[in-house]
Amino acid sequence: MLDDIFGVSLVVAIFLAVIGIPVWLRLRALRRLALMLGGTAGWSSVRATVDGVAVRLAYASRGSGKSRERWTYVDVPLPPGEPLTLNIIRHGLFERGRIARGALLDLRTGDDEFDRIYRVEAAPADVVLRVLDPEVRAYLRERADAELYTTDGALCLAVRGTLTDARAHHAIRLAVQVLASVRAAHAALDRAAPTSLVGAPHRGVPSDGPARGARAARAEEAARLDRDLHRRDRRWRTISVAITIAAGVAIAVAKLLG
C-alpha cells in the first residue's frame, strides 16, 4: 500500500516539475523584464511604456503536436494618421511565379540577402523603404525566423522562440524604433512635397495642398493593400474550412464502408 502511494506521489511530483518549472522560469523572466522597463508582468506578457509608446510583449504558441512552437510577440499601437500596412514574412515555396506575374507584391529593398529571405508586402512603398533601414533589416536577416506586420491598428514584431532579458529588450526597442521611423518617414515625405501658391498673382501664399494630396495617396495605397490582405486571408480560411469538412466526410464514409 505504501509502495503504491509512493509511486503515485512520485509520478505526480515529476508531472508537476515538468509543467511547473518552465512556467516558473517564464514568470521569472517576465518579472525581470517588467522591472527593467518599469512595467507590469502578467501570466504570459509584459506591458510597459517605452519612450512614450505603450508596448506589450507576450509569449504564445503556434501549431500543435510535434509542430508546436513558442513565439515572442511585441505589439505597439500605430500612430493615428500615419498610414502603414506591413506583411513582412519569409518567402514561401510556391510564390515566385505569382510575384513575377505581379499577383503578389514584393518590394525590393536593395539588400540582396534580406530580399532573398523575406517577402516585403507593404505600403506605402515610400514609407516602408525608409522604415526598413540597415538596422531593421539586419535584425530580421540575422534571425531569418522573424516577422513584422500590422494588424488591428498595431505594429507587431514576432520572433520564433522565447525571448528573455537582453534579447526581449532589444526586440522591444526595435519595435519602438520602427514606429518612430514611420512618423519620421511621413514627415520627410510631407516636407518633400512640391509647394504651390494660392491667391492673387504676385501676392500668393504657400499652400499645403500638395502635401495633403500626397498623404492622401499614401493612405489609399496602404488601405488598398490592407483590403487585399484581408480578402486573401478570408479566402484561405474558407478553403481551410472546406478541406477540413471534406476530410471529415471522407473519414466518416470510410468508416461506414469499412
PDB file of C-alpha atoms in Angstrom:
ATOM      1  CA  MET A   1       0.000   0.000   0.000  1.00  0.00           C
ATOM      2  CA  LEU A   2       2.779   2.421   0.954  1.00  0.00           C
ATOM      3  CA  ASP A   3       4.645   1.499  -2.226  1.00  0.00           C
ATOM      4  CA  ASP A   4       1.579   2.373  -4.303  1.00  0.00           C
ATOM      5  CA  ILE A   5       1.200   5.719  -2.547  1.00  0.00           C
ATOM      6  CA  PHE A   6       4.906   6.469  -3.014  1.00  0.00           C
ATOM      7  CA  GLY A   7       4.705   5.548  -6.695  1.00  0.00           C
ATOM      8  CA  VAL A   8       1.690   7.776  -7.314  1.00  0.00           C
ATOM      9  CA  SER A   9       3.301  10.644  -5.371  1.00  0.00           C
ATOM     10  CA  LEU A  10       6.475  10.311  -7.399  1.00  0.00           C
ATOM     11  CA  VAL A  11       4.566  10.428 -10.684  1.00  0.00           C
ATOM     12  CA  VAL A  12       2.624  13.492  -9.525  1.00  0.00           C
ATOM     13  CA  ALA A  13       5.829  15.206  -8.371  1.00  0.00           C
ATOM     14  CA  ILE A  14       7.533  14.552 -11.723  1.00  0.00           C
ATOM     15  CA  PHE A  15       4.475  15.798 -13.602  1.00  0.00           C
ATOM     16  CA  LEU A  16       4.346  18.991 -11.531  1.00  0.00           C
ATOM     17  CA  ALA A  17       8.063  19.546 -12.044  1.00  0.00           C
ATOM     18  CA  VAL A  18       7.804  19.095 -15.816  1.00  0.00           C
ATOM     19  CA  ILE A  19       4.884  21.511 -16.020  1.00  0.00           C
ATOM     20  CA  GLY A  20       5.781  23.863 -13.207  1.00  0.00           C
ATOM     21  CA  ILE A  21       9.468  24.556 -13.800  1.00  0.00           C
ATOM     22  CA  PRO A  22       9.008  26.021 -17.324  1.00  0.00           C
ATOM     23  CA  VAL A  23       6.110  28.154 -16.063  1.00  0.00           C
ATOM     24  CA  TRP A  24       8.198  29.389 -13.133  1.00  0.00           C
ATOM     25  CA  LEU A  25      11.113  30.234 -15.426  1.00  0.00           C
ATOM     26  CA  ARG A  26       8.788  32.108 -17.789  1.00  0.00           C
ATOM     27  CA  LEU A  27       7.217  34.121 -14.974  1.00  0.00           C
ATOM     28  CA  ARG A  28      10.628  34.946 -13.530  1.00  0.00           C
ATOM     29  CA  ALA A  29      11.829  36.170 -16.956  1.00  0.00           C
ATOM     30  CA  LEU A  30       8.716  38.306 -17.373  1.00  0.00           C
ATOM     31  CA  ARG A  31       9.150  39.857 -13.917  1.00  0.00           C
ATOM     32  CA  ARG A  32      12.785  40.690 -14.682  1.00  0.00           C
ATOM     33  CA  LEU A  33      11.799  42.326 -17.973  1.00  0.00           C
ATOM     34  CA  ALA A  34       8.976  44.281 -16.311  1.00  0.00           C
ATOM     35  CA  LEU A  35      11.409  45.533 -13.686  1.00  0.00           C
ATOM     36  CA  MET A  36      13.883  46.553 -16.402  1.00  0.00           C
ATOM     37  CA  LEU A  37      11.199  48.519 -18.286  1.00  0.00           C
ATOM     38  CA  GLY A  38       9.311  49.856 -15.290  1.00  0.00           C
ATOM     39  CA  GLY A  39       6.212  47.960 -16.437  1.00  0.00           C
ATOM     40  CA  THR A  40       3.946  45.201 -15.153  1.00  0.00           C
ATOM     41  CA  ALA A  41       4.161  41.447 -15.685  1.00  0.00           C
ATOM     42  CA  GLY A  42       1.218  39.150 -16.267  1.00  0.00           C
ATOM     43  CA  TRP A  43       0.878  35.401 -16.702  1.00  0.00           C
ATOM     44  CA  SER A  44       2.427  35.397 -20.188  1.00  0.00           C
ATOM     45  CA  SER A  45       3.059  39.046 -21.052  1.00  0.00           C
ATOM     46  CA  VAL A  46       4.639  42.320 -20.012  1.00  0.00           C
ATOM     47  CA  ARG A  47       3.185  45.773 -20.518  1.00  0.00           C
ATOM     48  CA  ALA A  48       5.250  48.941 -20.295  1.00  0.00           C
ATOM     49  CA  THR A  49       5.692  52.422 -21.724  1.00  0.00           C
ATOM     50  CA  VAL A  50       8.932  52.936 -23.638  1.00  0.00           C
ATOM     51  CA  ASP A  51       9.783  56.395 -24.984  1.00  0.00           C
ATOM     52  CA  GLY A  52       6.130  57.352 -24.603  1.00  0.00           C
ATOM     53  CA  VAL A  53       4.916  54.284 -26.534  1.00  0.00           C
ATOM     54  CA  ALA A  54       2.669  51.624 -24.971  1.00  0.00           C
ATOM     55  CA  VAL A  55       4.357  48.256 -25.534  1.00  0.00           C
ATOM     56  CA  ARG A  56       3.205  44.698 -24.909  1.00  0.00           C
ATOM     57  CA  LEU A  57       5.496  41.659 -25.092  1.00  0.00           C
ATOM     58  CA  ALA A  58       3.733  38.293 -24.999  1.00  0.00           C
ATOM     59  CA  TYR A  59       4.612  34.616 -25.332  1.00  0.00           C
ATOM     60  CA  ALA A  60       2.327  32.357 -27.353  1.00  0.00           C
ATOM     61  CA  SER A  61       2.408  29.074 -29.246  1.00  0.00           C
ATOM     62  CA  ARG A  62       1.881  28.277 -32.899  1.00  0.00           C
ATOM     63  CA  GLY A  63       0.921  24.929 -34.336  1.00  0.00           C
ATOM     64  CA  SER A  64       0.080  21.793 -32.422  1.00  0.00           C
ATOM     65  CA  GLY A  65       1.619  18.464 -31.549  1.00  0.00           C
ATOM     66  CA  LYS A  66       5.155  17.975 -32.821  1.00  0.00           C
ATOM     67  CA  SER A  67       4.943  21.186 -34.885  1.00  0.00           C
ATOM     68  CA  ARG A  68       4.096  23.293 -31.820  1.00  0.00           C
ATOM     69  CA  GLU A  69       6.490  26.229 -31.436  1.00  0.00           C
ATOM     70  CA  ARG A  70       6.910  29.050 -28.937  1.00  0.00           C
ATOM     71  CA  TRP A  71       6.953  32.602 -30.306  1.00  0.00           C
ATOM     72  CA  THR A  72       7.510  36.031 -28.787  1.00  0.00           C
ATOM     73  CA  TYR A  73       5.285  38.900 -29.921  1.00  0.00           C
ATOM     74  CA  VAL A  74       5.953  42.607 -29.417  1.00  0.00           C
ATOM     75  CA  ASP A  75       2.990  44.907 -30.161  1.00  0.00           C
ATOM     76  CA  VAL A  76       2.960  48.716 -30.351  1.00  0.00           C
ATOM     77  CA  PRO A  77      -0.035  50.851 -31.451  1.00  0.00           C
ATOM     78  CA  LEU A  78       0.234  52.526 -34.836  1.00  0.00           C
ATOM     79  CA  PRO A  79       0.101  56.335 -34.696  1.00  0.00           C
ATOM     80  CA  PRO A  80      -3.197  57.721 -35.996  1.00  0.00           C
ATOM     81  CA  GLY A  81      -2.974  59.472 -39.320  1.00  0.00           C
ATOM     82  CA  GLU A  82       0.258  57.679 -40.271  1.00  0.00           C
ATOM     83  CA  PRO A  83      -0.965  55.002 -42.736  1.00  0.00           C
ATOM     84  CA  LEU A  84       1.028  51.782 -42.873  1.00  0.00           C
ATOM     85  CA  THR A  85       0.286  48.204 -43.929  1.00  0.00           C
ATOM     86  CA  LEU A  86       3.007  45.602 -43.443  1.00  0.00           C
ATOM     87  CA  ASN A  87       3.286  41.884 -44.064  1.00  0.00           C
ATOM     88  CA  ILE A  88       6.990  41.024 -43.962  1.00  0.00           C
ATOM     89  CA  ILE A  89       7.464  37.267 -43.757  1.00  0.00           C
ATOM     90  CA  ARG A  90       9.777  34.570 -45.100  1.00  0.00           C
ATOM     91  CA  HIS A  91       9.404  33.695 -48.754  1.00  0.00           C
ATOM     92  CA  GLY A  92       7.146  30.705 -49.394  1.00  0.00           C
ATOM     93  CA  LEU A  93       7.954  27.745 -51.601  1.00  0.00           C
ATOM     94  CA  PHE A  94       5.491  28.416 -54.421  1.00  0.00           C
ATOM     95  CA  GLU A  95       5.184  32.190 -54.633  1.00  0.00           C
ATOM     96  CA  ARG A  96       7.966  33.179 -57.042  1.00  0.00           C
ATOM     97  CA  GLY A  97       5.731  32.755 -60.073  1.00  0.00           C
ATOM     98  CA  ARG A  98       2.957  34.866 -58.536  1.00  0.00           C
ATOM     99  CA  ILE A  99       5.478  37.598 -57.694  1.00  0.00           C
ATOM    100  CA  ALA A 100       6.854  37.520 -61.251  1.00  0.00           C
ATOM    101  CA  ARG A 101       3.305  37.867 -62.647  1.00  0.00           C
ATOM    102  CA  GLY A 102       2.576  40.775 -60.334  1.00  0.00           C
ATOM    103  CA  ALA A 103      -0.121  38.814 -58.496  1.00  0.00           C
ATOM    104  CA  LEU A 104       1.821  39.117 -55.238  1.00  0.00           C
ATOM    105  CA  LEU A 105       3.581  42.254 -54.030  1.00  0.00           C
ATOM    106  CA  ASP A 106       7.243  42.025 -53.042  1.00  0.00           C
ATOM    107  CA  LEU A 107       9.090  45.317 -52.574  1.00  0.00           C
ATOM    108  CA  ARG A 108      12.822  45.141 -53.205  1.00  0.00           C
ATOM    109  CA  THR A 109      14.987  46.903 -50.638  1.00  0.00           C
ATOM    110  CA  GLY A 110      18.313  46.585 -52.469  1.00  0.00           C
ATOM    111  CA  ASP A 111      19.640  44.324 -49.682  1.00  0.00           C
ATOM    112  CA  ASP A 112      20.099  41.106 -51.696  1.00  0.00           C
ATOM    113  CA  GLU A 113      20.323  38.743 -48.717  1.00  0.00           C
ATOM    114  CA  PHE A 114      17.323  40.314 -46.986  1.00  0.00           C
ATOM    115  CA  ASP A 115      15.300  40.261 -50.218  1.00  0.00           C
ATOM    116  CA  ARG A 116      16.193  36.588 -50.703  1.00  0.00           C
ATOM    117  CA  ILE A 117      14.869  35.664 -47.255  1.00  0.00           C
ATOM    118  CA  TYR A 118      11.874  37.960 -46.860  1.00  0.00           C
ATOM    119  CA  ARG A 119       8.856  38.965 -48.897  1.00  0.00           C
ATOM    120  CA  VAL A 120       8.021  42.615 -48.259  1.00  0.00           C
ATOM    121  CA  GLU A 121       4.322  43.012 -48.881  1.00  0.00           C
ATOM    122  CA  ALA A 122       3.868  46.552 -47.632  1.00  0.00           C
ATOM    123  CA  ALA A 123       2.571  50.043 -48.367  1.00  0.00           C
ATOM    124  CA  PRO A 124       3.059  52.944 -48.782  1.00  0.00           C
ATOM    125  CA  ALA A 125       6.249  51.916 -50.541  1.00  0.00           C
ATOM    126  CA  ASP A 126       7.999  55.256 -49.979  1.00  0.00           C
ATOM    127  CA  VAL A 127       7.445  54.961 -46.230  1.00  0.00           C
ATOM    128  CA  VAL A 128       8.316  51.261 -45.992  1.00  0.00           C
ATOM    129  CA  LEU A 129      11.641  51.597 -47.790  1.00  0.00           C
ATOM    130  CA  ARG A 130      12.631  54.335 -45.319  1.00  0.00           C
ATOM    131  CA  VAL A 131      11.473  52.286 -42.326  1.00  0.00           C
ATOM    132  CA  LEU A 132      13.423  49.178 -43.368  1.00  0.00           C
ATOM    133  CA  ASP A 133      16.756  50.789 -42.617  1.00  0.00           C
ATOM    134  CA  PRO A 134      20.005  48.783 -42.295  1.00  0.00           C
ATOM    135  CA  GLU A 135      19.472  48.122 -38.558  1.00  0.00           C
ATOM    136  CA  VAL A 136      15.954  46.749 -39.000  1.00  0.00           C
ATOM    137  CA  ARG A 137      16.978  44.626 -41.985  1.00  0.00           C
ATOM    138  CA  ALA A 138      19.998  43.286 -40.082  1.00  0.00           C
ATOM    139  CA  TYR A 139      17.803  42.290 -37.117  1.00  0.00           C
ATOM    140  CA  LEU A 140      15.385  40.375 -39.330  1.00  0.00           C
ATOM    141  CA  ARG A 141      18.109  38.963 -41.577  1.00  0.00           C
ATOM    142  CA  GLU A 142      20.205  37.598 -38.712  1.00  0.00           C
ATOM    143  CA  ARG A 143      17.244  35.681 -37.337  1.00  0.00           C
ATOM    144  CA  ALA A 144      15.510  34.715 -40.570  1.00  0.00           C
ATOM    145  CA  ASP A 145      12.640  33.450 -38.416  1.00  0.00           C
ATOM    146  CA  ALA A 146      11.040  36.774 -37.519  1.00  0.00           C
ATOM    147  CA  GLU A 147       8.028  38.583 -38.933  1.00  0.00           C
ATOM    148  CA  LEU A 148       6.997  42.239 -38.998  1.00  0.00           C
ATOM    149  CA  TYR A 149       3.374  43.027 -39.756  1.00  0.00           C
ATOM    150  CA  THR A 150       0.441  45.277 -38.938  1.00  0.00           C
ATOM    151  CA  THR A 151      -2.839  44.036 -37.524  1.00  0.00           C
ATOM    152  CA  ASP A 152      -5.840  45.683 -35.852  1.00  0.00           C
ATOM    153  CA  GLY A 153      -4.180  49.086 -35.595  1.00  0.00           C
ATOM    154  CA  ALA A 154      -0.920  47.756 -34.174  1.00  0.00           C
ATOM    155  CA  LEU A 155       2.580  47.022 -35.393  1.00  0.00           C
ATOM    156  CA  CYS A 156       3.761  43.552 -34.410  1.00  0.00           C
ATOM    157  CA  LEU A 157       7.259  42.072 -34.337  1.00  0.00           C
ATOM    158  CA  ALA A 158       7.089  38.288 -33.992  1.00  0.00           C
ATOM    159  CA  VAL A 159      10.194  36.190 -33.320  1.00  0.00           C
ATOM    160  CA  ARG A 160      10.382  32.418 -33.060  1.00  0.00           C
ATOM    161  CA  GLY A 161      11.420  31.313 -29.590  1.00  0.00           C
ATOM    162  CA  THR A 162      11.046  32.714 -26.082  1.00  0.00           C
ATOM    163  CA  LEU A 163      12.996  35.965 -25.884  1.00  0.00           C
ATOM    164  CA  THR A 164      14.085  36.976 -22.403  1.00  0.00           C
ATOM    165  CA  ASP A 165      16.181  39.706 -20.790  1.00  0.00           C
ATOM    166  CA  ALA A 166      18.502  41.482 -23.272  1.00  0.00           C
ATOM    167  CA  ARG A 167      17.010  39.804 -26.356  1.00  0.00           C
ATOM    168  CA  ALA A 168      13.470  40.749 -25.320  1.00  0.00           C
ATOM    169  CA  HIS A 169      14.581  44.296 -24.535  1.00  0.00           C
ATOM    170  CA  HIS A 170      16.265  44.535 -27.957  1.00  0.00           C
ATOM    171  CA  ALA A 171      13.071  43.388 -29.716  1.00  0.00           C
ATOM    172  CA  ILE A 172      11.016  45.974 -27.822  1.00  0.00           C
ATOM    173  CA  ARG A 173      13.461  48.745 -28.651  1.00  0.00           C
ATOM    174  CA  LEU A 174      13.413  47.751 -32.312  1.00  0.00           C
ATOM    175  CA  ALA A 175       9.596  47.853 -32.474  1.00  0.00           C
ATOM    176  CA  VAL A 176       9.575  51.318 -30.863  1.00  0.00           C
ATOM    177  CA  GLN A 177      12.284  52.433 -33.306  1.00  0.00           C
ATOM    178  CA  VAL A 178      10.247  51.218 -36.287  1.00  0.00           C
ATOM    179  CA  LEU A 179       7.259  53.174 -35.007  1.00  0.00           C
ATOM    180  CA  ALA A 180       9.354  56.347 -34.744  1.00  0.00           C
ATOM    181  CA  SER A 181      10.660  55.726 -38.263  1.00  0.00           C
ATOM    182  CA  VAL A 182       7.087  55.588 -39.586  1.00  0.00           C
ATOM    183  CA  ARG A 183       6.381  59.054 -38.198  1.00  0.00           C
ATOM    184  CA  ALA A 184       9.706  60.417 -39.469  1.00  0.00           C
ATOM    185  CA  ALA A 185       9.166  58.943 -42.944  1.00  0.00           C
ATOM    186  CA  HIS A 186       5.722  60.525 -43.333  1.00  0.00           C
ATOM    187  CA  ALA A 187       7.038  63.886 -42.092  1.00  0.00           C
ATOM    188  CA  ALA A 188      10.001  63.783 -44.508  1.00  0.00           C
ATOM    189  CA  LEU A 189       7.725  62.944 -47.438  1.00  0.00           C
ATOM    190  CA  ASP A 190       5.390  65.799 -46.468  1.00  0.00           C
ATOM    191  CA  ARG A 191       8.331  68.212 -46.481  1.00  0.00           C
ATOM    192  CA  ALA A 192       9.495  66.884 -49.857  1.00  0.00           C
ATOM    193  CA  ALA A 193       6.110  67.534 -51.498  1.00  0.00           C
ATOM    194  CA  PRO A 194       6.218  70.396 -54.047  1.00  0.00           C
ATOM    195  CA  THR A 195       4.841  73.692 -52.817  1.00  0.00           C
ATOM    196  CA  SER A 196       2.293  75.858 -54.548  1.00  0.00           C
ATOM    197  CA  LEU A 197       0.940  79.370 -54.090  1.00  0.00           C
ATOM    198  CA  VAL A 198      -2.721  80.314 -53.849  1.00  0.00           C
ATOM    199  CA  GLY A 199      -4.317  83.733 -54.026  1.00  0.00           C
ATOM    200  CA  ALA A 200      -3.867  86.802 -56.194  1.00  0.00           C
ATOM    201  CA  PRO A 201      -0.922  86.942 -58.614  1.00  0.00           C
ATOM    202  CA  HIS A 202       2.290  88.233 -57.024  1.00  0.00           C
ATOM    203  CA  ARG A 203       0.610  88.022 -53.616  1.00  0.00           C
ATOM    204  CA  GLY A 204       0.025  84.303 -53.280  1.00  0.00           C
ATOM    205  CA  VAL A 205       0.501  82.401 -50.030  1.00  0.00           C
ATOM    206  CA  PRO A 206       2.005  78.916 -49.681  1.00  0.00           C
ATOM    207  CA  SER A 207      -0.495  76.038 -49.756  1.00  0.00           C
ATOM    208  CA  ASP A 208      -0.189  72.654 -48.107  1.00  0.00           C
ATOM    209  CA  GLY A 209      -2.454  71.171 -50.782  1.00  0.00           C
ATOM    210  CA  PRO A 210       0.310  69.140 -52.493  1.00  0.00           C
ATOM    211  CA  ALA A 211       1.437  67.659 -49.156  1.00  0.00           C
ATOM    212  CA  ARG A 212      -2.151  66.772 -48.222  1.00  0.00           C
ATOM    213  CA  GLY A 213      -2.692  65.205 -51.629  1.00  0.00           C
ATOM    214  CA  ALA A 214       0.484  63.133 -51.319  1.00  0.00           C
ATOM    215  CA  ARG A 215      -0.519  61.986 -47.831  1.00  0.00           C
ATOM    216  CA  ALA A 216      -3.984  61.015 -49.072  1.00  0.00           C
ATOM    217  CA  ALA A 217      -2.397  58.989 -51.898  1.00  0.00           C
ATOM    218  CA  ARG A 218      -0.176  57.162 -49.383  1.00  0.00           C
ATOM    219  CA  ALA A 219      -3.200  56.445 -47.192  1.00  0.00           C
ATOM    220  CA  GLU A 220      -5.086  54.969 -50.144  1.00  0.00           C
ATOM    221  CA  GLU A 221      -2.069  52.837 -51.119  1.00  0.00           C
ATOM    222  CA  ALA A 222      -1.918  51.373 -47.599  1.00  0.00           C
ATOM    223  CA  ALA A 223      -5.692  50.880 -47.426  1.00  0.00           C
ATOM    224  CA  ARG A 224      -5.757  49.108 -50.804  1.00  0.00           C
ATOM    225  CA  LEU A 225      -3.112  46.607 -49.708  1.00  0.00           C
ATOM    226  CA  ASP A 226      -4.895  46.113 -46.387  1.00  0.00           C
ATOM    227  CA  ARG A 227      -8.102  45.220 -48.246  1.00  0.00           C
ATOM    228  CA  ASP A 228      -6.205  42.775 -50.469  1.00  0.00           C
ATOM    229  CA  LEU A 229      -4.625  41.058 -47.455  1.00  0.00           C
ATOM    230  CA  HIS A 230      -7.977  40.714 -45.704  1.00  0.00           C
ATOM    231  CA  ARG A 231      -9.594  39.260 -48.818  1.00  0.00           C
ATOM    232  CA  ARG A 232      -6.775  36.736 -49.183  1.00  0.00           C
ATOM    233  CA  ASP A 233      -6.997  35.795 -45.500  1.00  0.00           C
ATOM    234  CA  ARG A 234     -10.744  35.208 -45.747  1.00  0.00           C
ATOM    235  CA  ARG A 235     -10.259  33.128 -48.893  1.00  0.00           C
ATOM    236  CA  TRP A 236      -7.648  30.900 -47.256  1.00  0.00           C
ATOM    237  CA  ARG A 237      -9.799  30.441 -44.160  1.00  0.00           C
ATOM    238  CA  THR A 238     -12.720  29.413 -46.350  1.00  0.00           C
ATOM    239  CA  ILE A 239     -10.522  26.927 -48.211  1.00  0.00           C
ATOM    240  CA  SER A 240      -9.172  25.538 -44.913  1.00  0.00           C
ATOM    241  CA  VAL A 241     -12.681  25.024 -43.540  1.00  0.00           C
ATOM    242  CA  ALA A 242     -13.763  23.324 -46.785  1.00  0.00           C
ATOM    243  CA  ILE A 243     -10.754  20.985 -46.684  1.00  0.00           C
ATOM    244  CA  THR A 244     -11.414  20.127 -43.028  1.00  0.00           C
ATOM    245  CA  ILE A 245     -15.078  19.344 -43.726  1.00  0.00           C
ATOM    246  CA  ALA A 246     -14.184  17.272 -46.789  1.00  0.00           C
ATOM    247  CA  ALA A 247     -11.593  15.305 -44.816  1.00  0.00           C
ATOM    248  CA  GLY A 248     -14.099  14.678 -42.026  1.00  0.00           C
ATOM    249  CA  VAL A 249     -16.722  13.454 -44.502  1.00  0.00           C
ATOM    250  CA  ALA A 250     -14.168  11.199 -46.206  1.00  0.00           C
ATOM    251  CA  ILE A 251     -13.155   9.649 -42.880  1.00  0.00           C
ATOM    252  CA  ALA A 252     -16.791   9.120 -41.877  1.00  0.00           C
ATOM    253  CA  VAL A 253     -17.595   7.474 -45.215  1.00  0.00           C
ATOM    254  CA  ALA A 254     -14.530   5.249 -44.979  1.00  0.00           C
ATOM    255  CA  LYS A 255     -15.592   4.083 -41.500  1.00  0.00           C
ATOM    256  CA  LEU A 256     -19.117   3.331 -42.700  1.00  0.00           C
ATOM    257  CA  LEU A 257     -17.856   1.371 -45.685  1.00  0.00           C
ATOM    258  CA  GLY A 258     -15.230  -0.400 -43.610  1.00  0.00           C
TER     259      GLY A 258
END
